């Protein structure tokens, strides 16, 4: 059952509208919104649709969206389209890494699994972790032990060296000045940092 309180009603309506598009039938919702709709830990505002194996024409996709509602282009590249669609930030992207598990489909909405989200969250944090990524990690670590998350990361990306990823998990400096996400389950920034630091410390012992 989707935790629809994780998104605003108008965002959920847009998610339903976009998920029903034939042009997006091979795409799945990813990221923090996909996680929030499954575990209900926080509110999320952006919609990210990824496909692992489908090339698409971003100009054709743009025209499709423009025919459906007010669309403002934010960024575009080969196999990537970023827009504001009826006021909601939407990214549509070919992400050339296989799904670890079958995607989940509920109420016409396709979402990647928590296992895939966990792997991608480690990748995001190893790049530049936003504060919301660390909050997501805090809750993902209640589902997966850190070693399992690293194994999922290797399975998805084929990367066996984890030193940089592990080091990134406790690098909070870039996230400090960002606003906290709106939480639906109890978690403070201090608790998130303390818990992640403890888990990483215990893992390295």
PDB file of C-alpha atoms in Angstrom:
ATOM      1  CA  UNK A   1       0.000   0.000   0.000  1.00  0.00           C
ATOM      2  CA  UNK A   2       1.442   3.335  -1.040  1.00  0.00           C
ATOM      3  CA  UNK A   3       2.135   5.869   1.711  1.00  0.00           C
ATOM      4  CA  UNK A   4       0.481   8.709  -0.164  1.00  0.00           C
ATOM      5  CA  UNK A   5       0.946  11.105   2.759  1.00  0.00           C
ATOM      6  CA  UNK A   6       4.591  11.254   1.634  1.00  0.00           C
ATOM      7  CA  UNK A   7       3.663  13.590  -1.238  1.00  0.00           C
ATOM      8  CA  UNK A   8       1.271  16.482  -1.591  1.00  0.00           C
ATOM      9  CA  UNK A   9      -2.077  15.574  -3.194  1.00  0.00           C
ATOM     10  CA  UNK A  10      -1.345  17.594  -6.347  1.00  0.00           C
ATOM     11  CA  UNK A  11       2.066  15.891  -6.662  1.00  0.00           C
ATOM     12  CA  UNK A  12       0.449  12.476  -6.329  1.00  0.00           C
ATOM     13  CA  UNK A  13      -2.094  13.420  -9.004  1.00  0.00           C
ATOM     14  CA  UNK A  14       0.741  14.403 -11.348  1.00  0.00           C
ATOM     15  CA  UNK A  15       2.573  11.173 -10.524  1.00  0.00           C
ATOM     16  CA  UNK A  16      -0.534   9.200 -11.493  1.00  0.00           C
ATOM     17  CA  UNK A  17      -0.949  11.196 -14.695  1.00  0.00           C
ATOM     18  CA  UNK A  18       2.672  10.709 -15.768  1.00  0.00           C
ATOM     19  CA  UNK A  19       2.771   7.041 -14.775  1.00  0.00           C
ATOM     20  CA  UNK A  20      -0.172   6.394 -17.103  1.00  0.00           C
ATOM     21  CA  UNK A  21       1.631   7.856 -20.115  1.00  0.00           C
ATOM     22  CA  UNK A  22       2.539   5.233 -22.756  1.00  0.00           C
ATOM     23  CA  UNK A  23       5.775   7.182 -23.320  1.00  0.00           C
ATOM     24  CA  UNK A  24       6.789   6.435 -19.714  1.00  0.00           C
ATOM     25  CA  UNK A  25       5.611   2.818 -19.591  1.00  0.00           C
ATOM     26  CA  UNK A  26       9.216   1.542 -19.415  1.00  0.00           C
ATOM     27  CA  UNK A  27      10.224   4.011 -16.695  1.00  0.00           C
ATOM     28  CA  UNK A  28      10.083   3.600 -12.925  1.00  0.00           C
ATOM     29  CA  UNK A  29       9.944   6.147 -10.121  1.00  0.00           C
ATOM     30  CA  UNK A  30      13.240   6.245  -8.230  1.00  0.00           C
ATOM     31  CA  UNK A  31      14.942   8.138  -5.418  1.00  0.00           C
ATOM     32  CA  UNK A  32      13.611   9.601  -2.220  1.00  0.00           C
ATOM     33  CA  UNK A  33      10.044   9.860  -3.468  1.00  0.00           C
ATOM     34  CA  UNK A  34       9.974   6.163  -4.385  1.00  0.00           C
ATOM     35  CA  UNK A  35      11.323   5.304  -0.934  1.00  0.00           C
ATOM     36  CA  UNK A  36       8.935   7.653   0.869  1.00  0.00           C
ATOM     37  CA  UNK A  37       5.920   6.193  -0.934  1.00  0.00           C
ATOM     38  CA  UNK A  38       6.979   2.740   0.263  1.00  0.00           C
ATOM     39  CA  UNK A  39       8.001   3.411   3.876  1.00  0.00           C
ATOM     40  CA  UNK A  40       6.350   6.770   4.635  1.00  0.00           C
ATOM     41  CA  UNK A  41       9.327   8.259   6.451  1.00  0.00           C
ATOM     42  CA  UNK A  42       9.266  11.802   5.028  1.00  0.00           C
ATOM     43  CA  UNK A  43       7.628  14.104   2.556  1.00  0.00           C
ATOM     44  CA  UNK A  44       9.160  14.373  -0.902  1.00  0.00           C
ATOM     45  CA  UNK A  45       8.484  16.803  -3.710  1.00  0.00           C
ATOM     46  CA  UNK A  46      10.401  15.749  -6.843  1.00  0.00           C
ATOM     47  CA  UNK A  47       9.553  13.020  -9.336  1.00  0.00           C
ATOM     48  CA  UNK A  48      12.415  11.116 -10.952  1.00  0.00           C
ATOM     49  CA  UNK A  49      11.637   8.556 -13.661  1.00  0.00           C
ATOM     50  CA  UNK A  50      14.510   6.321 -14.766  1.00  0.00           C
ATOM     51  CA  UNK A  51      14.753   3.487 -17.252  1.00  0.00           C
ATOM     52  CA  UNK A  52      17.718   1.099 -17.357  1.00  0.00           C
ATOM     53  CA  UNK A  53      17.611   0.098 -20.994  1.00  0.00           C
ATOM     54  CA  UNK A  54      15.554   2.400 -23.206  1.00  0.00           C
ATOM     55  CA  UNK A  55      16.951   5.176 -25.388  1.00  0.00           C
ATOM     56  CA  UNK A  56      14.445   7.967 -25.856  1.00  0.00           C
ATOM     57  CA  UNK A  57      14.239  11.206 -27.776  1.00  0.00           C
ATOM     58  CA  UNK A  58      14.109  13.982 -25.198  1.00  0.00           C
ATOM     59  CA  UNK A  59      12.486  16.345 -27.718  1.00  0.00           C
ATOM     60  CA  UNK A  60       9.666  13.903 -28.429  1.00  0.00           C
ATOM     61  CA  UNK A  61       9.254  13.358 -24.678  1.00  0.00           C
ATOM     62  CA  UNK A  62       9.093  17.112 -24.142  1.00  0.00           C
ATOM     63  CA  UNK A  63       6.365  17.513 -26.752  1.00  0.00           C
ATOM     64  CA  UNK A  64       4.431  14.695 -25.095  1.00  0.00           C
ATOM     65  CA  UNK A  65       4.576  16.474 -21.737  1.00  0.00           C
ATOM     66  CA  UNK A  66       3.692  19.832 -23.277  1.00  0.00           C
ATOM     67  CA  UNK A  67       0.591  18.235 -24.761  1.00  0.00           C
ATOM     68  CA  UNK A  68      -0.424  17.057 -21.305  1.00  0.00           C
ATOM     69  CA  UNK A  69       0.159  20.136 -19.177  1.00  0.00           C
ATOM     70  CA  UNK A  70       2.224  23.261 -18.513  1.00  0.00           C
ATOM     71  CA  UNK A  71       5.875  22.301 -18.984  1.00  0.00           C
ATOM     72  CA  UNK A  72       9.016  24.392 -18.460  1.00  0.00           C
ATOM     73  CA  UNK A  73      12.383  22.978 -19.511  1.00  0.00           C
ATOM     74  CA  UNK A  74      15.061  23.051 -16.801  1.00  0.00           C
ATOM     75  CA  UNK A  75      17.735  20.899 -18.448  1.00  0.00           C
ATOM     76  CA  UNK A  76      18.122  18.559 -21.367  1.00  0.00           C
ATOM     77  CA  UNK A  77      20.740  16.208 -22.775  1.00  0.00           C
ATOM     78  CA  UNK A  78      20.905  12.894 -24.593  1.00  0.00           C
ATOM     79  CA  UNK A  79      18.452  10.529 -22.857  1.00  0.00           C
ATOM     80  CA  UNK A  80      17.732  13.118 -20.161  1.00  0.00           C
ATOM     81  CA  UNK A  81      14.965  15.657 -19.711  1.00  0.00           C
ATOM     82  CA  UNK A  82      14.462  17.842 -16.662  1.00  0.00           C
ATOM     83  CA  UNK A  83      11.310  19.954 -16.451  1.00  0.00           C
ATOM     84  CA  UNK A  84       8.864  21.693 -14.202  1.00  0.00           C
ATOM     85  CA  UNK A  85       5.582  19.985 -15.040  1.00  0.00           C
ATOM     86  CA  UNK A  86       2.540  21.799 -13.651  1.00  0.00           C
ATOM     87  CA  UNK A  87       4.832  23.179 -10.942  1.00  0.00           C
ATOM     88  CA  UNK A  88       6.485  19.883  -9.964  1.00  0.00           C
ATOM     89  CA  UNK A  89      10.142  19.176 -10.754  1.00  0.00           C
ATOM     90  CA  UNK A  90      10.380  16.074 -12.937  1.00  0.00           C
ATOM     91  CA  UNK A  91      13.484  14.326 -14.260  1.00  0.00           C
ATOM     92  CA  UNK A  92      13.256  11.659 -16.969  1.00  0.00           C
ATOM     93  CA  UNK A  93      16.477   9.796 -17.569  1.00  0.00           C
ATOM     94  CA  UNK A  94      18.058   6.704 -19.028  1.00  0.00           C
ATOM     95  CA  UNK A  95      20.133   5.259 -16.174  1.00  0.00           C
ATOM     96  CA  UNK A  96      22.137   2.409 -17.701  1.00  0.00           C
ATOM     97  CA  UNK A  97      22.372   0.104 -14.701  1.00  0.00           C
ATOM     98  CA  UNK A  98      20.212  -3.010 -14.326  1.00  0.00           C
ATOM     99  CA  UNK A  99      17.553  -3.343 -11.675  1.00  0.00           C
ATOM    100  CA  UNK A 100      18.655  -5.584  -8.807  1.00  0.00           C
ATOM    101  CA  UNK A 101      15.072  -6.606  -8.117  1.00  0.00           C
ATOM    102  CA  UNK A 102      11.854  -6.397 -10.097  1.00  0.00           C
ATOM    103  CA  UNK A 103      10.160  -3.058  -9.804  1.00  0.00           C
ATOM    104  CA  UNK A 104       6.998  -2.737  -7.737  1.00  0.00           C
ATOM    105  CA  UNK A 105       3.708  -1.634  -9.285  1.00  0.00           C
ATOM    106  CA  UNK A 106       0.905  -0.292  -7.124  1.00  0.00           C
ATOM    107  CA  UNK A 107      -2.105   1.742  -8.161  1.00  0.00           C
ATOM    108  CA  UNK A 108      -0.632   2.113 -11.648  1.00  0.00           C
ATOM    109  CA  UNK A 109       2.638   3.538 -10.296  1.00  0.00           C
ATOM    110  CA  UNK A 110       5.930   1.733 -10.957  1.00  0.00           C
ATOM    111  CA  UNK A 111       8.582   2.123  -8.255  1.00  0.00           C
ATOM    112  CA  UNK A 112      12.024   0.602  -7.932  1.00  0.00           C
ATOM    113  CA  UNK A 113      12.625  -1.653  -4.937  1.00  0.00           C
ATOM    114  CA  UNK A 114      14.219  -0.560  -1.638  1.00  0.00           C
ATOM    115  CA  UNK A 115      17.235  -2.691  -2.627  1.00  0.00           C
ATOM    116  CA  UNK A 116      17.779  -0.628  -5.777  1.00  0.00           C
ATOM    117  CA  UNK A 117      17.135   2.589  -3.872  1.00  0.00           C
ATOM    118  CA  UNK A 118      19.746   1.567  -1.275  1.00  0.00           C
ATOM    119  CA  UNK A 119      22.402   1.010  -3.942  1.00  0.00           C
ATOM    120  CA  UNK A 120      21.591   4.288  -5.675  1.00  0.00           C
ATOM    121  CA  UNK A 121      21.536   6.169  -2.375  1.00  0.00           C
ATOM    122  CA  UNK A 122      25.109   5.063  -1.650  1.00  0.00           C
ATOM    123  CA  UNK A 123      26.082   6.274  -5.106  1.00  0.00           C
ATOM    124  CA  UNK A 124      24.414   9.644  -4.505  1.00  0.00           C
ATOM    125  CA  UNK A 125      26.089  10.131  -1.131  1.00  0.00           C
ATOM    126  CA  UNK A 126      29.489   9.163  -2.509  1.00  0.00           C
ATOM    127  CA  UNK A 127      29.070  11.976  -5.036  1.00  0.00           C
ATOM    128  CA  UNK A 128      27.709  14.749  -2.871  1.00  0.00           C
ATOM    129  CA  UNK A 129      25.285  13.810  -0.166  1.00  0.00           C
ATOM    130  CA  UNK A 130      22.312  16.113   0.304  1.00  0.00           C
ATOM    131  CA  UNK A 131      20.770  16.247   3.760  1.00  0.00           C
ATOM    132  CA  UNK A 132      17.691  14.362   2.560  1.00  0.00           C
ATOM    133  CA  UNK A 133      19.984  11.555   1.319  1.00  0.00           C
ATOM    134  CA  UNK A 134      21.362  11.061   4.822  1.00  0.00           C
ATOM    135  CA  UNK A 135      17.847  10.974   6.280  1.00  0.00           C
ATOM    136  CA  UNK A 136      16.963   8.342   3.677  1.00  0.00           C
ATOM    137  CA  UNK A 137      20.130   6.412   4.557  1.00  0.00           C
ATOM    138  CA  UNK A 138      19.171   6.500   8.243  1.00  0.00           C
ATOM    139  CA  UNK A 139      15.934   4.674   7.432  1.00  0.00           C
ATOM    140  CA  UNK A 140      17.463   2.359   4.830  1.00  0.00           C
ATOM    141  CA  UNK A 141      19.944   1.190   7.472  1.00  0.00           C
ATOM    142  CA  UNK A 142      16.952   0.007   9.487  1.00  0.00           C
ATOM    143  CA  UNK A 143      16.097  -2.296   6.560  1.00  0.00           C
ATOM    144  CA  UNK A 144      19.549  -3.352   5.338  1.00  0.00           C
ATOM    145  CA  UNK A 145      22.776  -3.866   7.300  1.00  0.00           C
ATOM    146  CA  UNK A 146      25.584  -1.726   5.909  1.00  0.00           C
ATOM    147  CA  UNK A 147      27.395  -4.741   4.452  1.00  0.00           C
ATOM    148  CA  UNK A 148      24.259  -5.737   2.561  1.00  0.00           C
ATOM    149  CA  UNK A 149      23.894  -2.214   1.204  1.00  0.00           C
ATOM    150  CA  UNK A 150      27.496  -2.320  -0.021  1.00  0.00           C
ATOM    151  CA  UNK A 151      26.845  -5.688  -1.646  1.00  0.00           C
ATOM    152  CA  UNK A 152      23.810  -4.199  -3.407  1.00  0.00           C
ATOM    153  CA  UNK A 153      25.956  -1.283  -4.569  1.00  0.00           C
ATOM    154  CA  UNK A 154      28.474  -3.719  -6.058  1.00  0.00           C
ATOM    155  CA  UNK A 155      25.724  -5.748  -7.696  1.00  0.00           C
ATOM    156  CA  UNK A 156      24.159  -2.689  -9.323  1.00  0.00           C
ATOM    157  CA  UNK A 157      27.262  -0.779 -10.388  1.00  0.00           C
ATOM    158  CA  UNK A 158      29.939  -3.473 -10.612  1.00  0.00           C
ATOM    159  CA  UNK A 159      32.196  -1.513  -8.241  1.00  0.00           C
ATOM    160  CA  UNK A 160      33.980  -3.671  -5.679  1.00  0.00           C
ATOM    161  CA  UNK A 161      36.058  -0.995  -3.943  1.00  0.00           C
ATOM    162  CA  UNK A 162      34.026   0.587  -1.142  1.00  0.00           C
ATOM    163  CA  UNK A 163      36.526   2.820   0.667  1.00  0.00           C
ATOM    164  CA  UNK A 164      35.299   6.069  -0.896  1.00  0.00           C
ATOM    165  CA  UNK A 165      31.651   5.153  -0.316  1.00  0.00           C
ATOM    166  CA  UNK A 166      32.214   4.298   3.346  1.00  0.00           C
ATOM    167  CA  UNK A 167      34.196   7.489   3.930  1.00  0.00           C
ATOM    168  CA  UNK A 168      31.432   9.551   2.297  1.00  0.00           C
ATOM    169  CA  UNK A 169      28.779   8.207   4.661  1.00  0.00           C
ATOM    170  CA  UNK A 170      30.078  10.332   7.527  1.00  0.00           C
ATOM    171  CA  UNK A 171      30.974  13.434   5.520  1.00  0.00           C
ATOM    172  CA  UNK A 172      28.136  15.750   6.499  1.00  0.00           C
ATOM    173  CA  UNK A 173      29.744  19.144   5.898  1.00  0.00           C
ATOM    174  CA  UNK A 174      28.074  19.919   2.567  1.00  0.00           C
ATOM    175  CA  UNK A 175      24.660  19.022   3.991  1.00  0.00           C
ATOM    176  CA  UNK A 176      24.867  21.022   7.214  1.00  0.00           C
ATOM    177  CA  UNK A 177      23.396  24.244   5.847  1.00  0.00           C
ATOM    178  CA  UNK A 178      20.520  22.590   4.004  1.00  0.00           C
ATOM    179  CA  UNK A 179      17.043  22.584   5.486  1.00  0.00           C
ATOM    180  CA  UNK A 180      15.773  19.390   7.071  1.00  0.00           C
ATOM    181  CA  UNK A 181      13.185  17.429   5.100  1.00  0.00           C
ATOM    182  CA  UNK A 182       9.658  17.328   6.497  1.00  0.00           C
ATOM    183  CA  UNK A 183       9.646  14.106   8.473  1.00  0.00           C
ATOM    184  CA  UNK A 184       6.647  11.820   8.935  1.00  0.00           C
ATOM    185  CA  UNK A 185       8.539   9.434  11.201  1.00  0.00           C
ATOM    186  CA  UNK A 186      10.719  10.642  14.098  1.00  0.00           C
ATOM    187  CA  UNK A 187      14.271  11.594  13.160  1.00  0.00           C
ATOM    188  CA  UNK A 188      16.451  14.619  13.867  1.00  0.00           C
ATOM    189  CA  UNK A 189      19.584  15.664  12.010  1.00  0.00           C
ATOM    190  CA  UNK A 190      21.700  15.052  15.099  1.00  0.00           C
ATOM    191  CA  UNK A 191      20.216  11.576  15.562  1.00  0.00           C
ATOM    192  CA  UNK A 192      20.753  10.761  11.882  1.00  0.00           C
ATOM    193  CA  UNK A 193      24.428  11.734  12.029  1.00  0.00           C
ATOM    194  CA  UNK A 194      25.056   9.980  15.324  1.00  0.00           C
ATOM    195  CA  UNK A 195      23.432   6.748  14.164  1.00  0.00           C
ATOM    196  CA  UNK A 196      25.264   6.649  10.834  1.00  0.00           C
ATOM    197  CA  UNK A 197      28.581   7.392  12.537  1.00  0.00           C
ATOM    198  CA  UNK A 198      27.994   4.563  14.998  1.00  0.00           C
ATOM    199  CA  UNK A 199      27.107   2.078  12.267  1.00  0.00           C
ATOM    200  CA  UNK A 200      30.159   3.003  10.191  1.00  0.00           C
ATOM    201  CA  UNK A 201      32.434   2.873  13.244  1.00  0.00           C
ATOM    202  CA  UNK A 202      31.140  -0.563  14.223  1.00  0.00           C
ATOM    203  CA  UNK A 203      31.486  -1.759  10.621  1.00  0.00           C
ATOM    204  CA  UNK A 204      35.147  -0.734  10.515  1.00  0.00           C
ATOM    205  CA  UNK A 205      36.085  -2.397  13.814  1.00  0.00           C
TER     206      UNK A 205
END
